[in-house]
PDB file of C-alpha atoms and ligand atoms in Angstrom:
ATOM      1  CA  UNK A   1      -5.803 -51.328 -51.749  1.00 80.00           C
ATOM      2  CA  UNK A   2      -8.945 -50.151 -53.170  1.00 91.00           C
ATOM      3  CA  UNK A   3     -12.377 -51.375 -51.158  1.00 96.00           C
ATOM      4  CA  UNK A   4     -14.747 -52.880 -53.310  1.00 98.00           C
ATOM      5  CA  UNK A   5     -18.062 -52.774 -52.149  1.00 98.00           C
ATOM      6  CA  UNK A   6     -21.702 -53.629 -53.056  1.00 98.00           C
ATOM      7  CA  UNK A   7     -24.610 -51.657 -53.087  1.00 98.00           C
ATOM      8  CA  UNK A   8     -27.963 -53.500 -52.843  1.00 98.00           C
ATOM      9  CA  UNK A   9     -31.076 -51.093 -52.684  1.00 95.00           C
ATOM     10  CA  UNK A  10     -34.734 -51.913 -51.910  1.00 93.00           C
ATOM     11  CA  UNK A  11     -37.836 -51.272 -49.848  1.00 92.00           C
ATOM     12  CA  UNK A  12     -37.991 -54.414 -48.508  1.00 96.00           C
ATOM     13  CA  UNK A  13     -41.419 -54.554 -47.189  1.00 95.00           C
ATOM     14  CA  UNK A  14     -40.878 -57.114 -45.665  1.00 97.00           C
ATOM     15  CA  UNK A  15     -37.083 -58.376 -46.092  1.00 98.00           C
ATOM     16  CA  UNK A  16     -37.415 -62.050 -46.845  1.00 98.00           C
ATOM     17  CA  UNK A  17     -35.480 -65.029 -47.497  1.00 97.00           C
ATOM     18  CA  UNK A  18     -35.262 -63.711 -51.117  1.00 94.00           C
ATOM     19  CA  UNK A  19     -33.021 -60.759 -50.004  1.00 96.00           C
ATOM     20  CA  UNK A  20     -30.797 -62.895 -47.161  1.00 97.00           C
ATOM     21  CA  UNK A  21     -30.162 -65.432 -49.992  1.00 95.00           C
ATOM     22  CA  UNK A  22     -28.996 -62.947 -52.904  1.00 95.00           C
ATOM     23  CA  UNK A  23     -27.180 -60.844 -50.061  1.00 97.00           C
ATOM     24  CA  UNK A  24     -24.850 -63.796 -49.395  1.00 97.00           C
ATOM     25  CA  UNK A  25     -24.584 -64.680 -53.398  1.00 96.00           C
ATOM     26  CA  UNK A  26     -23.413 -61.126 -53.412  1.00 98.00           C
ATOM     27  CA  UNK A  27     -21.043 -61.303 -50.752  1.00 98.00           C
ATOM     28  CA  UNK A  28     -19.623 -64.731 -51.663  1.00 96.00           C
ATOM     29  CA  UNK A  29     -19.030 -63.972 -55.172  1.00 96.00           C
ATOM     30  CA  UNK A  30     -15.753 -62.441 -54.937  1.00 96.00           C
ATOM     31  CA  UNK A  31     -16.520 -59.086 -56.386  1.00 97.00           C
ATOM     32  CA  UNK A  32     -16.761 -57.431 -53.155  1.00 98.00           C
ATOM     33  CA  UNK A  33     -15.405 -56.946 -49.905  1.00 98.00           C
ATOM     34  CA  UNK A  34     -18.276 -55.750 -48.293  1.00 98.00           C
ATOM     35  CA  UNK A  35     -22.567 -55.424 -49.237  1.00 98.00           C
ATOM     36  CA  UNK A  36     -24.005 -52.320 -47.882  1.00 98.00           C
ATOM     37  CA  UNK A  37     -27.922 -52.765 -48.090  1.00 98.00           C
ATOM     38  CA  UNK A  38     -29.986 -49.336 -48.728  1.00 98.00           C
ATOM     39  CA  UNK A  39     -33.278 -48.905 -47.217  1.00 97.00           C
ATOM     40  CA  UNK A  40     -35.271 -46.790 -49.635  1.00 93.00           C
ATOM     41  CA  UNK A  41     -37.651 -44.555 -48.608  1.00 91.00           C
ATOM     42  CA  UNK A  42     -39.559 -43.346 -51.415  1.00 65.00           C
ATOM     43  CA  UNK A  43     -38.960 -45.255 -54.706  1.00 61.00           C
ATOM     44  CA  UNK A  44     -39.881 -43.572 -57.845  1.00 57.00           C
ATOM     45  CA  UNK A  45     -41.523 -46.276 -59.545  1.00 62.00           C
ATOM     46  CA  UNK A  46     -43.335 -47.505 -56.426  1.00 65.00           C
ATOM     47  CA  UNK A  47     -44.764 -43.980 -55.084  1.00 58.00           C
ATOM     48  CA  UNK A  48     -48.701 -44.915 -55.154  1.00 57.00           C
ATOM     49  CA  UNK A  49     -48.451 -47.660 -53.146  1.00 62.00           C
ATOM     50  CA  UNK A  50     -49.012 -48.192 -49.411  1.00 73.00           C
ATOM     51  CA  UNK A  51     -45.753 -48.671 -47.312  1.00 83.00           C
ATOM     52  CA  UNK A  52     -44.792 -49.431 -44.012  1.00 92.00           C
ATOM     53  CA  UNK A  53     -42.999 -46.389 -42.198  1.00 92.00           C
ATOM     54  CA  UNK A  54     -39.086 -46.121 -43.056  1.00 94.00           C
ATOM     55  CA  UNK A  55     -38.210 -47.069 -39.111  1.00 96.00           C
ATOM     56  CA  UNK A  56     -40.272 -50.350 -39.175  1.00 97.00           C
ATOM     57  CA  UNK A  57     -38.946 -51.346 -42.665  1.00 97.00           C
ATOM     58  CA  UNK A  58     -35.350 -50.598 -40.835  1.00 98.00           C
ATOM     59  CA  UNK A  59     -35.905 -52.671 -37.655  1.00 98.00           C
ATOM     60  CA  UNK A  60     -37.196 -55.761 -39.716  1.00 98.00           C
ATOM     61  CA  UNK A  61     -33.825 -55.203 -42.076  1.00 98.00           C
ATOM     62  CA  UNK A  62     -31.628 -55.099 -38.786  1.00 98.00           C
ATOM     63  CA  UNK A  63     -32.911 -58.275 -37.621  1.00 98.00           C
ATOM     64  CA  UNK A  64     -32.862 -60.357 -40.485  1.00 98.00           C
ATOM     65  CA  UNK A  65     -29.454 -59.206 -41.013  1.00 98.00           C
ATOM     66  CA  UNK A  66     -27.851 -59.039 -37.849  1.00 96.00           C
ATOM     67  CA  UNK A  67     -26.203 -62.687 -37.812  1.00 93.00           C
ATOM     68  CA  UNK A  68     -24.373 -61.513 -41.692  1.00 95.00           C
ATOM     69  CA  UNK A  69     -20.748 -60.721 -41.706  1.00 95.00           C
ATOM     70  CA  UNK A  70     -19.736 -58.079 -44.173  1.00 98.00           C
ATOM     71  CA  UNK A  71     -22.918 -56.108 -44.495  1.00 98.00           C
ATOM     72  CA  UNK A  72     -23.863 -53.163 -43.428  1.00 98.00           C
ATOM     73  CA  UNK A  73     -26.931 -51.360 -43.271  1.00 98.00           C
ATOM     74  CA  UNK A  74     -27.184 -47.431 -44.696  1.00 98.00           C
ATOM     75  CA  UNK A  75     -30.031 -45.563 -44.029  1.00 98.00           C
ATOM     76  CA  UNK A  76     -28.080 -42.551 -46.065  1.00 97.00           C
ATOM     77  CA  UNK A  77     -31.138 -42.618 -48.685  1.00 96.00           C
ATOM     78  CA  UNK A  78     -33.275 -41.069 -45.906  1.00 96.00           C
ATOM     79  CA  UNK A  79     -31.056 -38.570 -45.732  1.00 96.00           C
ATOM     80  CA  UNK A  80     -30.646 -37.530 -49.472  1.00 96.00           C
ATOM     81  CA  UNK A  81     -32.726 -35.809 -51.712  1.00 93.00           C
ATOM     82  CA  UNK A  82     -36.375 -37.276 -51.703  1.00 89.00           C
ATOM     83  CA  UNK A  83     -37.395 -38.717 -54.487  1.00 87.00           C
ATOM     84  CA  UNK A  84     -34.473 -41.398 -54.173  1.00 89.00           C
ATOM     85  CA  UNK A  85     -32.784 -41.765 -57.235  1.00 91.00           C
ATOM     86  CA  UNK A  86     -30.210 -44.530 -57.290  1.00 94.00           C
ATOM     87  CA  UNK A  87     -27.574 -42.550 -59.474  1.00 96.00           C
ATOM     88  CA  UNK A  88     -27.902 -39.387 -56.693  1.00 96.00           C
ATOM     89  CA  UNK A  89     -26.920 -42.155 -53.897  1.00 97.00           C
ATOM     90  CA  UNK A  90     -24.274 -43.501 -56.213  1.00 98.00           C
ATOM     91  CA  UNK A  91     -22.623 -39.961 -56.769  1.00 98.00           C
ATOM     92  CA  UNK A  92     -23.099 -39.096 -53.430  1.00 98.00           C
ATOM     93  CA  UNK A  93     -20.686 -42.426 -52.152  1.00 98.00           C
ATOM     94  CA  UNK A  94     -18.416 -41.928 -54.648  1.00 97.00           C
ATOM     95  CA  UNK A  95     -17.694 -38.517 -53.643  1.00 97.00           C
ATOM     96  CA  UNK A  96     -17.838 -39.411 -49.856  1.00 97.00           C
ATOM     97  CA  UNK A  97     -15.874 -42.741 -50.149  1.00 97.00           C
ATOM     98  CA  UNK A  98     -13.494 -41.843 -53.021  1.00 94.00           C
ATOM     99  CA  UNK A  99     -10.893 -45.225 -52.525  1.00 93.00           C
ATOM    100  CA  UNK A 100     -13.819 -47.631 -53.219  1.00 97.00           C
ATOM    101  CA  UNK A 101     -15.266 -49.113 -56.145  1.00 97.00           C
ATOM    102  CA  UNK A 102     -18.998 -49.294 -55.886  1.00 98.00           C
ATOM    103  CA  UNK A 103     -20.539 -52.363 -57.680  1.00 98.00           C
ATOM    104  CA  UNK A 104     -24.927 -51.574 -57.755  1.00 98.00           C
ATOM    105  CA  UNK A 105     -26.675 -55.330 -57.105  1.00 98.00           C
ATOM    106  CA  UNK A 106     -29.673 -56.300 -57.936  1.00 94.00           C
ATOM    107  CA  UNK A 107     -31.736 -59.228 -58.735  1.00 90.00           C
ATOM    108  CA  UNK A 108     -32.937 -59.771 -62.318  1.00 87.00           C
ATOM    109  CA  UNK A 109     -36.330 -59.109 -62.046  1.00 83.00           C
ATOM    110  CA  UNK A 110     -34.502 -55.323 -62.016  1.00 87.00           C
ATOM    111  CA  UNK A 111     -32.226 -55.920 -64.778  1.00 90.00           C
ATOM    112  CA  UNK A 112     -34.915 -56.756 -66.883  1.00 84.00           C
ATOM    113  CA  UNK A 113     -36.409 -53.394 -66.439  1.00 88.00           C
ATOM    114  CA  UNK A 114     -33.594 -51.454 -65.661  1.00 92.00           C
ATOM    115  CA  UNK A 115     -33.710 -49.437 -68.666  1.00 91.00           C
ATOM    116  CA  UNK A 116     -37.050 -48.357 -67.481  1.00 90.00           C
ATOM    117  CA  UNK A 117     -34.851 -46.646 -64.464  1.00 90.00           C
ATOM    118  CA  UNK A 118     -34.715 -42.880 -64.247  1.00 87.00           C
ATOM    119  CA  UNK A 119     -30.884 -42.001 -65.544  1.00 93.00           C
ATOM    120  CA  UNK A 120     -30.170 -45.574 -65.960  1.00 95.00           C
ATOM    121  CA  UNK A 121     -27.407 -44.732 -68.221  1.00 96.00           C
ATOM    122  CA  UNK A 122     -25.829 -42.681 -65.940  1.00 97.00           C
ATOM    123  CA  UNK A 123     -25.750 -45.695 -63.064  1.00 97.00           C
ATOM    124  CA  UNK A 124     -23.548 -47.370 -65.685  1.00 97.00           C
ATOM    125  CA  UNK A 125     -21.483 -44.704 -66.522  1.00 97.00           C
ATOM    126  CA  UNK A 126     -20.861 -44.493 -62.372  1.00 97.00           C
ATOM    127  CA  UNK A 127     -20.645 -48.211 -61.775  1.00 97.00           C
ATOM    128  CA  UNK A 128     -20.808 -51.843 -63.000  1.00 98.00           C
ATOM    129  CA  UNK A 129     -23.630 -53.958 -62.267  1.00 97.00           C
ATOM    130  CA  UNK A 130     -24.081 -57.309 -60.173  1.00 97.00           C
ATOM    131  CA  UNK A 131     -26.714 -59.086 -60.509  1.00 95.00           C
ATOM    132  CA  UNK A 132     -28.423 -62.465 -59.078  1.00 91.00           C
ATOM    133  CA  UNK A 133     -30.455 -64.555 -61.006  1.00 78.00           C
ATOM    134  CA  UNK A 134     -34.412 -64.960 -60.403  1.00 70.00           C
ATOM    135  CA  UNK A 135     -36.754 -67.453 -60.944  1.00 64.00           C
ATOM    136  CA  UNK A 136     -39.183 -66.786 -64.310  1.00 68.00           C
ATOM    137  CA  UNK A 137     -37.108 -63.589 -65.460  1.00 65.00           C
ATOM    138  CA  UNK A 138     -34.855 -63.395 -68.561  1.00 65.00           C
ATOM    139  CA  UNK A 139     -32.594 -60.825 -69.036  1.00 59.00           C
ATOM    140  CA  UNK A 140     -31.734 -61.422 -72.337  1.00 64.00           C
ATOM    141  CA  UNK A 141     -33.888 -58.710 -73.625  1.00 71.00           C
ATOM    142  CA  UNK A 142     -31.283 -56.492 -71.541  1.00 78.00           C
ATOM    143  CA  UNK A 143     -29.873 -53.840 -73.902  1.00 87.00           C
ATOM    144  CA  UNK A 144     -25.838 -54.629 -75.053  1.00 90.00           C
ATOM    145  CA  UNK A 145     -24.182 -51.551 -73.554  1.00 92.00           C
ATOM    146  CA  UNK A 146     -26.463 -52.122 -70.115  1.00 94.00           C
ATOM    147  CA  UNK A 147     -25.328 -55.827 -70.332  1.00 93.00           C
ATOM    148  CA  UNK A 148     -21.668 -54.704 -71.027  1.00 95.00           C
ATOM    149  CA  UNK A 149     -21.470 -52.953 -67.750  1.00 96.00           C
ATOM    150  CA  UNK A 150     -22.859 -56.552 -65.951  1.00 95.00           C
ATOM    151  CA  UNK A 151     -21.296 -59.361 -63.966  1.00 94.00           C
ATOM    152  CA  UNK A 152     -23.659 -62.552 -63.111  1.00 91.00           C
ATOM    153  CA  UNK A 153     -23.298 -63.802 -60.119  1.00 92.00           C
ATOM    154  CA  UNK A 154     -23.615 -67.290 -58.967  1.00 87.00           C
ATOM    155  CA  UNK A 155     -27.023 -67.680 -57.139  1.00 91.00           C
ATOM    156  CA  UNK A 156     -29.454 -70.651 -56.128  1.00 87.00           C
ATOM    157  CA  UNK A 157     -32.725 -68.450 -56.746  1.00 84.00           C
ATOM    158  CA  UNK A 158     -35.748 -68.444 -54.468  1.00 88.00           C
ATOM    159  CA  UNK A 159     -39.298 -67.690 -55.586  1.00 87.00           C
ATOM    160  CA  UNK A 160     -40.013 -65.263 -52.989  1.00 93.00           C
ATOM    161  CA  UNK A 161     -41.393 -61.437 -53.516  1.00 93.00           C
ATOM    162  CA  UNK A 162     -42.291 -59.469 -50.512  1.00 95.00           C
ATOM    163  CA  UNK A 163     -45.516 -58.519 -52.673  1.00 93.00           C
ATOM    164  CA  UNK A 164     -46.719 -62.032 -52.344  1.00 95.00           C
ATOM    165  CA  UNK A 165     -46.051 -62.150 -48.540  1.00 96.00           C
ATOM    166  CA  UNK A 166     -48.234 -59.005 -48.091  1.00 95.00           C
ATOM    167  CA  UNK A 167     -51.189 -61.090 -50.252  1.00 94.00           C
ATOM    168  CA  UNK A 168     -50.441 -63.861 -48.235  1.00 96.00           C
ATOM    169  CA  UNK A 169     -50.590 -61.932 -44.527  1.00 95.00           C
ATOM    170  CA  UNK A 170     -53.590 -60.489 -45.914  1.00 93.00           C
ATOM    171  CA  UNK A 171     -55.185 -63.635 -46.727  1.00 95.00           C
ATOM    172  CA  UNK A 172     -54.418 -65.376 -43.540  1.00 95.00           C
ATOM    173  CA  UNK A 173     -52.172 -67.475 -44.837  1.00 95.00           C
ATOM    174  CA  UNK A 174     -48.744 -68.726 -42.742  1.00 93.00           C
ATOM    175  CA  UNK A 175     -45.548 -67.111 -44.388  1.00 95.00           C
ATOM    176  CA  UNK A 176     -43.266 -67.922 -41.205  1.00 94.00           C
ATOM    177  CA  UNK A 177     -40.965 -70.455 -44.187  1.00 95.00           C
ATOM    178  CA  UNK A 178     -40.027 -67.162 -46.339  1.00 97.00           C
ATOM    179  CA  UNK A 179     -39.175 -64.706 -43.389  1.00 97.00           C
ATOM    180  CA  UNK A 180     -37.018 -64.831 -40.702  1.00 97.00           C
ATOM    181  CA  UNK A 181     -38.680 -65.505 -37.553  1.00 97.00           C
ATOM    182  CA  UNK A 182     -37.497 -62.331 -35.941  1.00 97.00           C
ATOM    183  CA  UNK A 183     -39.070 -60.443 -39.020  1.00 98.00           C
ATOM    184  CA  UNK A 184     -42.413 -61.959 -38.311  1.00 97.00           C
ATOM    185  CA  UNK A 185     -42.647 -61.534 -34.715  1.00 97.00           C
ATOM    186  CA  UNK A 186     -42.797 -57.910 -36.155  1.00 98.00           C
ATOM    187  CA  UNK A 187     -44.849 -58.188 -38.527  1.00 97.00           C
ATOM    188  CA  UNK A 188     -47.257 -59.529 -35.672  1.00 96.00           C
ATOM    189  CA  UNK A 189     -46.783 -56.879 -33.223  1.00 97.00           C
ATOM    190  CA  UNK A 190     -47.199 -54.183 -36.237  1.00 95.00           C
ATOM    191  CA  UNK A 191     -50.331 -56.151 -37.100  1.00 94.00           C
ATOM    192  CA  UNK A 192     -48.719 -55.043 -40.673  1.00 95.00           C
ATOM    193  CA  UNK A 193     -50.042 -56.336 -44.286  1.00 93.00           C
ATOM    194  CA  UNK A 194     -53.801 -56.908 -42.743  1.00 88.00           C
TER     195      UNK A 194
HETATM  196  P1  ATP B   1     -42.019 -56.336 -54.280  1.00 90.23           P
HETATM  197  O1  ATP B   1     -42.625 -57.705 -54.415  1.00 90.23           O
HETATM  198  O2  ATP B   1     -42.731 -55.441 -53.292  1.00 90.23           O
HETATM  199  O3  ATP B   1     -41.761 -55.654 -55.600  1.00 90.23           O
HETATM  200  P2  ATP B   1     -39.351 -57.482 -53.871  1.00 90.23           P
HETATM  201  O4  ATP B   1     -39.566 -58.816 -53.212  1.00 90.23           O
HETATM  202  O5  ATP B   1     -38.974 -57.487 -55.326  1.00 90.23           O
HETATM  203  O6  ATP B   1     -40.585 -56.523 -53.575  1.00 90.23           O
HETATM  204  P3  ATP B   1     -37.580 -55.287 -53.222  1.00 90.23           P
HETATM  205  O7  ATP B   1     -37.335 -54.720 -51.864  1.00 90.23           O
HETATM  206  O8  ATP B   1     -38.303 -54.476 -54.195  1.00 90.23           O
HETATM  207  O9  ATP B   1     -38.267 -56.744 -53.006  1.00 90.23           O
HETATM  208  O10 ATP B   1     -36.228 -55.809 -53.872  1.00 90.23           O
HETATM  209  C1  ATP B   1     -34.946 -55.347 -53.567  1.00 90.23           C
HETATM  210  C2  ATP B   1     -33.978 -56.082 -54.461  1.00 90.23           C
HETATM  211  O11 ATP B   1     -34.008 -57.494 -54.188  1.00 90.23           O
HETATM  212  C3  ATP B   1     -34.241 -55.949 -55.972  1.00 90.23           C
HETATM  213  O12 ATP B   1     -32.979 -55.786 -56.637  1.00 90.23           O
HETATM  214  C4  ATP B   1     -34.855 -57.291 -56.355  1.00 90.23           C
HETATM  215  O13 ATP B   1     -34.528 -57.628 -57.676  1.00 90.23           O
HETATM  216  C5  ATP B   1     -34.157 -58.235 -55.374  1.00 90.23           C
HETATM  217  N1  ATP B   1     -34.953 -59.433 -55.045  1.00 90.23           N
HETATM  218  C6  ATP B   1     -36.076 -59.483 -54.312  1.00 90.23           C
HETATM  219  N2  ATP B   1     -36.517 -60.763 -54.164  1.00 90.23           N
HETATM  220  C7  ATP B   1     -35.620 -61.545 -54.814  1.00 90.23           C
HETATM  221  C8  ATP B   1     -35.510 -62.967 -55.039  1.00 90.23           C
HETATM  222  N3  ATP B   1     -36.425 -63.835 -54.575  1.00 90.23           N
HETATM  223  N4  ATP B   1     -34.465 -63.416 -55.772  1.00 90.23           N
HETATM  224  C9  ATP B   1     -33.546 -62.530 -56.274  1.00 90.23           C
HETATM  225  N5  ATP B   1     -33.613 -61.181 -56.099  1.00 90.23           N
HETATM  226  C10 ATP B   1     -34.620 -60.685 -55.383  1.00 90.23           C
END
């Protein structure tokens, strides 16, 4: 039988709460057997600002995932190509993992700008979108033929970004209810976000 799986792509710097919660939306909504999370390293439309190194990003990700059945961490965006282009990962799966079918997830907040996406027609063409609802963000100014290629996925959304953890670390302020604990006892010995 052919292996469905999800691919769910981000920098997360930090992971939070955000990401566990539409990870398990993902994995519970029947469209695939398995989510495999990407660690980007270099995302085109984030390159000027700061990040935390690739390896830290990766050992926050592996704790705050470690407890998740059916996921898997791929660090195979380090290994591609730099600038990482989404459709180059895509194409490269396919090609390596040809008895899947590779669903791309994201959250809305990237739907809603995902024509904005370098060869965002040609993720389409590859694959069929799943996406998880956020707080504040309306897709409905999604193009037809992006929203064609789309399956909504049940989610109870939380108003969490990792940009507003980093504000908050840097003001001082507690953010141990939106992170894992495990993920802020690095974030502490990193001294990260200061
Ligand atoms: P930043 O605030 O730095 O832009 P972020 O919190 O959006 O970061 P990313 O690592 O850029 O996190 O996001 C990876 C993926 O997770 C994206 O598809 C994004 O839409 C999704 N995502 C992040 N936070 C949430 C959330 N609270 N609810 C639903 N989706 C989310």
């Amino acid at each position: 039988m052919t292996r469905r799986i999800g691919l769910f792509g981000g920098t997360f710097d930090p992971v939070h709460n955000g990401h566990l919660s539409i990870a398990h939306s993902f994995i519970n909504s029947g469209y695939v057997d398995e989510l495999w999370v990407l660690l980007t390293p270099y995302p085109p439309h984030k390159q000027s600002k700061q990040q935390t190194s690739y390896k830290t990003r990766l050992e926050m990700l592996e704790v705050a995932f470690q407890a998740m059945d059916k996921l898997r961490i791929q660090t195979i965006e380090n290994e591609l190509p730099k600038p990482s282009y989404s459709v180059q990962t895509i194409r490269y799966l396919k090609n390596e993992f040809p008895e899947t079918d590779f669903y791309y997830c994201m959250g809305e907040d990237s739907l809603a700008q995902f024509n904005t996406w370098k060869f965002y027609d040609e993720i389409i063409a590859e694959c069929e979108l799943l996406v998880a609802q956020r707080p504040g963000i309306s897709h409905h100014k999604a193009e037809q033929r992006i929203l064609a290629r789309t399956h909504f996925v049940e989610h109870q959304p939380l108003d969490i970004s990792s940009s507003r953890i980093r504000e908050q670390i840097g003001k001082e302020e507690t953010v141990g209810d939106f992170i894992p604990t495990d993920v802020v006892k690095i974030i502490e010995k990193e001294q990260l976000y200061k």
